[in-house]
Amino acid sequence: MTIKDTPEEWEVRATETPFKGNKTSVRTDDVVMPDGSVVRRDYQVHPGSVAVLALDDGGRVLVLRQYRHPVRQKLWEIPAGLLDIPGENPLHAAQRELYEEAHVKAESWRVLTDVYTTPGGCDEAVRIFLARDLSEAEGERFDVEDEEADMELARVPLDDLVRGVLAGELHNNCLVVGVLSLVAARQGDGLDALRPAEAPWPARPFEA
């Protein structure tokens, strides 16, 4: 038995978009179930995101602390952002986010993992990159605003983040998945065996 997610699309009898926001919207589909019944499903339509687990030569991970209003908490996170342009190359988006949020560039990039954040209620797909060989970016710092204006930046040992995740003290999805995936990759075939930075991503197809 092969454990692998596979594409499948059940019949949709009707669809509508009761809400359209600045970046996301809500869609309502009437979906035909296997027994022939029709069930209404509401979900958020999302452009997709990228996240960057940036690992320095000292084994520390670059993390950001940012206020997240829906959960009323300041969360420690890894740099991340939306795919603002349809079909945008996710590597280019990740490089942009690392520069804008941390003013850092990386020479080595790999795909760490791909995830759907909340597939029961949102179609957001996230590609998490591993970035290494870090250095300070050149040029002016990006002007931040809103929640990002209050953002804190730190470099934290990987082992400390693992402990925080398992203790229930760190909750950001991309940080949790990225940190544990990095540990698993190290214990498995090694970081150089990870997929190349421009590996295909069926959830959000792009032009290389």
Short mmCIF file of C-alpha atoms in Angstrom, two decimals:
data_model
loop_
_atom_site.label_atom_id
_atom_site.label_comp_id
_atom_site.label_asym_id
_atom_site.label_seq_id
_atom_site.Cartn_x
_atom_site.Cartn_y
_atom_site.Cartn_z
CA MET A 1 0.00 0.00 0.00
CA THR A 2 1.40 3.36 -1.06
CA ILE A 3 0.78 6.18 1.39
CA LYS A 4 0.42 9.15 -0.90
CA ASP A 5 -2.14 11.93 -1.33
CA THR A 6 -3.89 11.76 -4.70
CA PRO A 7 -5.95 14.25 -6.75
CA GLU A 8 -9.71 13.72 -6.77
CA GLU A 9 -12.64 16.02 -7.43
CA TRP A 10 -16.23 15.23 -6.50
CA GLU A 11 -19.11 16.71 -8.48
CA VAL A 12 -20.16 20.25 -7.54
CA ARG A 13 -23.80 20.99 -8.35
CA ALA A 14 -23.66 24.71 -7.50
CA THR A 15 -21.16 27.24 -6.24
CA GLU A 16 -21.25 30.83 -5.00
CA THR A 17 -18.90 33.33 -3.38
CA PRO A 18 -20.73 35.06 -0.51
CA PHE A 19 -17.64 37.01 0.62
CA LYS A 20 -14.67 38.53 -1.18
CA GLY A 21 -11.83 40.06 0.84
CA ASN A 22 -8.63 41.82 -0.06
CA LYS A 23 -6.56 38.65 -0.39
CA THR A 24 -8.96 35.76 0.27
CA SER A 25 -12.63 34.91 -0.23
CA VAL A 26 -15.22 32.44 1.02
CA ARG A 27 -16.78 29.95 -1.38
CA THR A 28 -19.86 27.79 -0.89
CA ASP A 29 -20.09 24.58 -2.92
CA ASP A 30 -22.92 22.05 -3.09
CA VAL A 31 -20.95 18.79 -3.26
CA VAL A 32 -22.32 15.38 -4.25
CA MET A 33 -21.42 12.75 -1.64
CA PRO A 34 -20.71 9.06 -2.46
CA ASP A 35 -24.27 8.07 -1.48
CA GLY A 36 -25.73 10.66 -3.89
CA SER A 37 -26.72 13.20 -1.26
CA VAL A 38 -25.72 16.84 -1.74
CA VAL A 39 -23.95 18.64 1.12
CA ARG A 40 -23.05 22.31 1.35
CA ARG A 41 -19.40 23.07 2.10
CA ASP A 42 -18.06 26.54 2.98
CA TYR A 43 -14.32 27.19 2.73
CA GLN A 44 -11.79 29.96 2.41
CA VAL A 45 -10.16 30.40 -0.99
CA HIS A 46 -6.51 31.34 -0.53
CA PRO A 47 -3.77 32.27 -3.04
CA GLY A 48 -1.17 30.12 -1.29
CA SER A 49 1.89 30.98 0.78
CA VAL A 50 5.58 30.36 1.20
CA ALA A 51 7.62 30.09 4.40
CA VAL A 52 11.35 29.98 5.05
CA LEU A 53 13.19 28.01 7.69
CA ALA A 54 16.47 29.93 7.62
CA LEU A 55 19.25 27.98 9.35
CA ASP A 56 22.53 29.73 10.13
CA ASP A 57 25.99 28.18 10.45
CA GLY A 58 25.58 27.98 14.22
CA GLY A 59 22.51 25.74 13.99
CA ARG A 60 20.13 28.55 14.89
CA VAL A 61 16.83 29.27 13.16
CA LEU A 62 15.75 32.78 12.26
CA VAL A 63 12.35 33.44 13.88
CA LEU A 64 9.98 36.38 14.15
CA ARG A 65 7.51 37.27 16.90
CA GLN A 66 4.35 38.83 15.53
CA TYR A 67 0.85 39.64 16.79
CA ARG A 68 -1.89 37.51 15.21
CA HIS A 69 -5.29 39.01 15.85
CA PRO A 70 -7.52 35.96 15.13
CA VAL A 71 -5.88 33.98 17.95
CA ARG A 72 -5.11 37.04 20.16
CA GLN A 73 -1.49 36.01 20.66
CA LYS A 74 2.02 37.03 19.71
CA LEU A 75 3.41 33.99 17.93
CA TRP A 76 6.97 33.00 17.15
CA GLU A 77 7.05 32.21 13.44
CA ILE A 78 9.43 31.71 10.54
CA PRO A 79 9.40 34.28 7.70
CA ALA A 80 6.39 33.74 5.46
CA GLY A 81 4.10 35.50 3.04
CA LEU A 82 1.43 35.20 0.39
CA LEU A 83 1.88 34.30 -3.25
CA ASP A 84 0.67 37.72 -4.36
CA ILE A 85 0.82 37.02 -8.11
CA PRO A 86 -1.01 34.06 -9.72
CA GLY A 87 1.57 31.55 -10.97
CA GLU A 88 4.38 33.28 -9.07
CA ASN A 89 7.54 31.23 -8.65
CA PRO A 90 7.47 30.23 -4.96
CA LEU A 91 11.26 30.41 -4.62
CA HIS A 92 11.25 34.04 -5.72
CA ALA A 93 8.45 34.77 -3.25
CA ALA A 94 10.37 33.07 -0.43
CA GLN A 95 13.51 35.04 -1.22
CA ARG A 96 11.46 38.22 -1.16
CA GLU A 97 9.89 37.40 2.21
CA LEU A 98 13.26 36.58 3.79
CA TYR A 99 14.60 39.92 2.58
CA GLU A 100 11.55 41.97 3.59
CA GLU A 101 11.01 40.45 7.02
CA ALA A 102 14.60 39.79 8.12
CA HIS A 103 16.86 41.66 5.66
CA VAL A 104 18.69 38.39 5.05
CA LYS A 105 19.68 36.52 1.90
CA ALA A 106 20.62 32.86 1.47
CA GLU A 107 22.84 31.11 -1.04
CA SER A 108 21.46 27.59 -0.55
CA TRP A 109 17.77 26.75 -1.00
CA ARG A 110 15.86 23.46 -0.80
CA VAL A 111 12.21 22.50 -0.48
CA LEU A 112 11.68 21.29 3.08
CA THR A 113 8.03 20.27 2.77
CA ASP A 114 4.64 21.20 1.27
CA VAL A 115 1.49 21.36 3.39
CA TYR A 116 -2.18 22.27 3.34
CA THR A 117 -2.65 24.29 6.52
CA THR A 118 -6.34 23.57 7.23
CA PRO A 119 -7.76 21.43 4.40
CA GLY A 120 -11.11 20.98 6.13
CA GLY A 121 -11.96 24.66 5.78
CA CYS A 122 -9.37 26.39 3.58
CA ASP A 123 -7.51 25.56 0.35
CA GLU A 124 -4.29 27.32 1.46
CA ALA A 125 -1.18 25.48 0.30
CA VAL A 126 2.20 26.39 1.79
CA ARG A 127 5.65 25.50 0.50
CA ILE A 128 8.25 25.60 3.29
CA PHE A 129 11.82 26.16 2.14
CA LEU A 130 15.09 25.45 3.90
CA ALA A 131 17.51 28.35 3.42
CA ARG A 132 21.20 28.08 4.40
CA ASP A 133 24.44 30.03 3.91
CA LEU A 134 22.84 33.18 5.29
CA SER A 135 24.20 36.70 5.12
CA GLU A 136 22.96 40.24 5.60
CA ALA A 137 21.06 41.51 2.56
CA GLU A 138 22.31 44.53 0.68
CA GLY A 139 20.37 47.74 0.14
CA GLU A 140 17.74 49.53 2.17
CA ARG A 141 15.60 47.72 4.71
CA PHE A 142 12.00 47.13 3.67
CA ASP A 143 9.50 49.55 5.22
CA VAL A 144 7.18 47.56 7.48
CA GLU A 145 3.70 48.56 8.62
CA ASP A 146 0.72 47.36 10.66
CA GLU A 147 1.50 44.23 12.73
CA GLU A 148 4.95 43.91 11.16
CA ALA A 149 5.99 47.27 12.62
CA ASP A 150 5.93 45.61 16.07
CA MET A 151 7.76 42.48 14.95
CA GLU A 152 10.73 41.07 16.90
CA LEU A 153 13.57 39.11 15.30
CA ALA A 154 15.74 36.43 16.91
CA ARG A 155 17.97 33.47 16.11
CA VAL A 156 17.12 30.47 18.26
CA PRO A 157 18.89 27.08 18.51
CA LEU A 158 16.95 24.38 16.71
CA ASP A 159 16.83 22.18 19.83
CA ASP A 160 15.15 24.99 21.79
CA LEU A 161 12.45 25.28 19.15
CA VAL A 162 11.86 21.52 19.16
CA ARG A 163 11.44 21.60 22.94
CA GLY A 164 9.02 24.52 22.64
CA VAL A 165 6.93 22.72 20.02
CA LEU A 166 6.66 19.51 22.04
CA ALA A 167 5.92 21.45 25.24
CA GLY A 168 2.96 23.17 23.58
CA GLU A 169 4.61 26.59 23.83
CA LEU A 170 5.01 27.26 20.08
CA HIS A 171 1.97 26.98 17.84
CA ASN A 172 2.57 28.55 14.43
CA ASN A 173 1.86 25.93 11.78
CA CYS A 174 4.83 26.68 9.52
CA LEU A 175 7.27 26.87 12.41
CA VAL A 176 6.07 23.56 13.88
CA VAL A 177 6.07 21.72 10.56
CA GLY A 178 9.34 23.28 9.42
CA VAL A 179 11.26 22.58 12.62
CA LEU A 180 10.10 18.95 12.92
CA SER A 181 10.66 18.34 9.19
CA LEU A 182 14.21 19.65 9.51
CA VAL A 183 14.93 17.26 12.38
CA ALA A 184 13.45 14.36 10.40
CA ALA A 185 15.48 15.25 7.29
CA ARG A 186 18.71 15.38 9.28
CA GLN A 187 17.99 11.98 10.82
CA GLY A 188 17.03 10.54 7.44
CA ASP A 189 18.90 10.95 4.16
CA GLY A 190 20.35 14.36 5.05
CA LEU A 191 19.59 17.93 4.02
CA ASP A 192 21.23 17.64 0.62
CA ALA A 193 18.73 14.90 -0.27
CA LEU A 194 15.81 17.34 0.04
CA ARG A 195 14.02 18.33 -3.16
CA PRO A 196 15.57 21.14 -5.22
CA ALA A 197 14.25 24.65 -4.67
CA GLU A 198 12.31 24.69 -7.94
CA ALA A 199 10.74 21.24 -7.58
CA PRO A 200 7.23 21.02 -9.08
CA TRP A 201 4.36 22.00 -6.80
CA PRO A 202 1.04 20.67 -8.15
CA ALA A 203 -0.97 22.56 -5.52
CA ARG A 204 0.28 25.89 -6.93
CA PRO A 205 1.76 25.37 -10.41
CA PHE A 206 4.34 27.93 -11.44
CA GLU A 207 6.79 28.84 -14.18
CA ALA A 208 10.45 28.19 -13.33
#
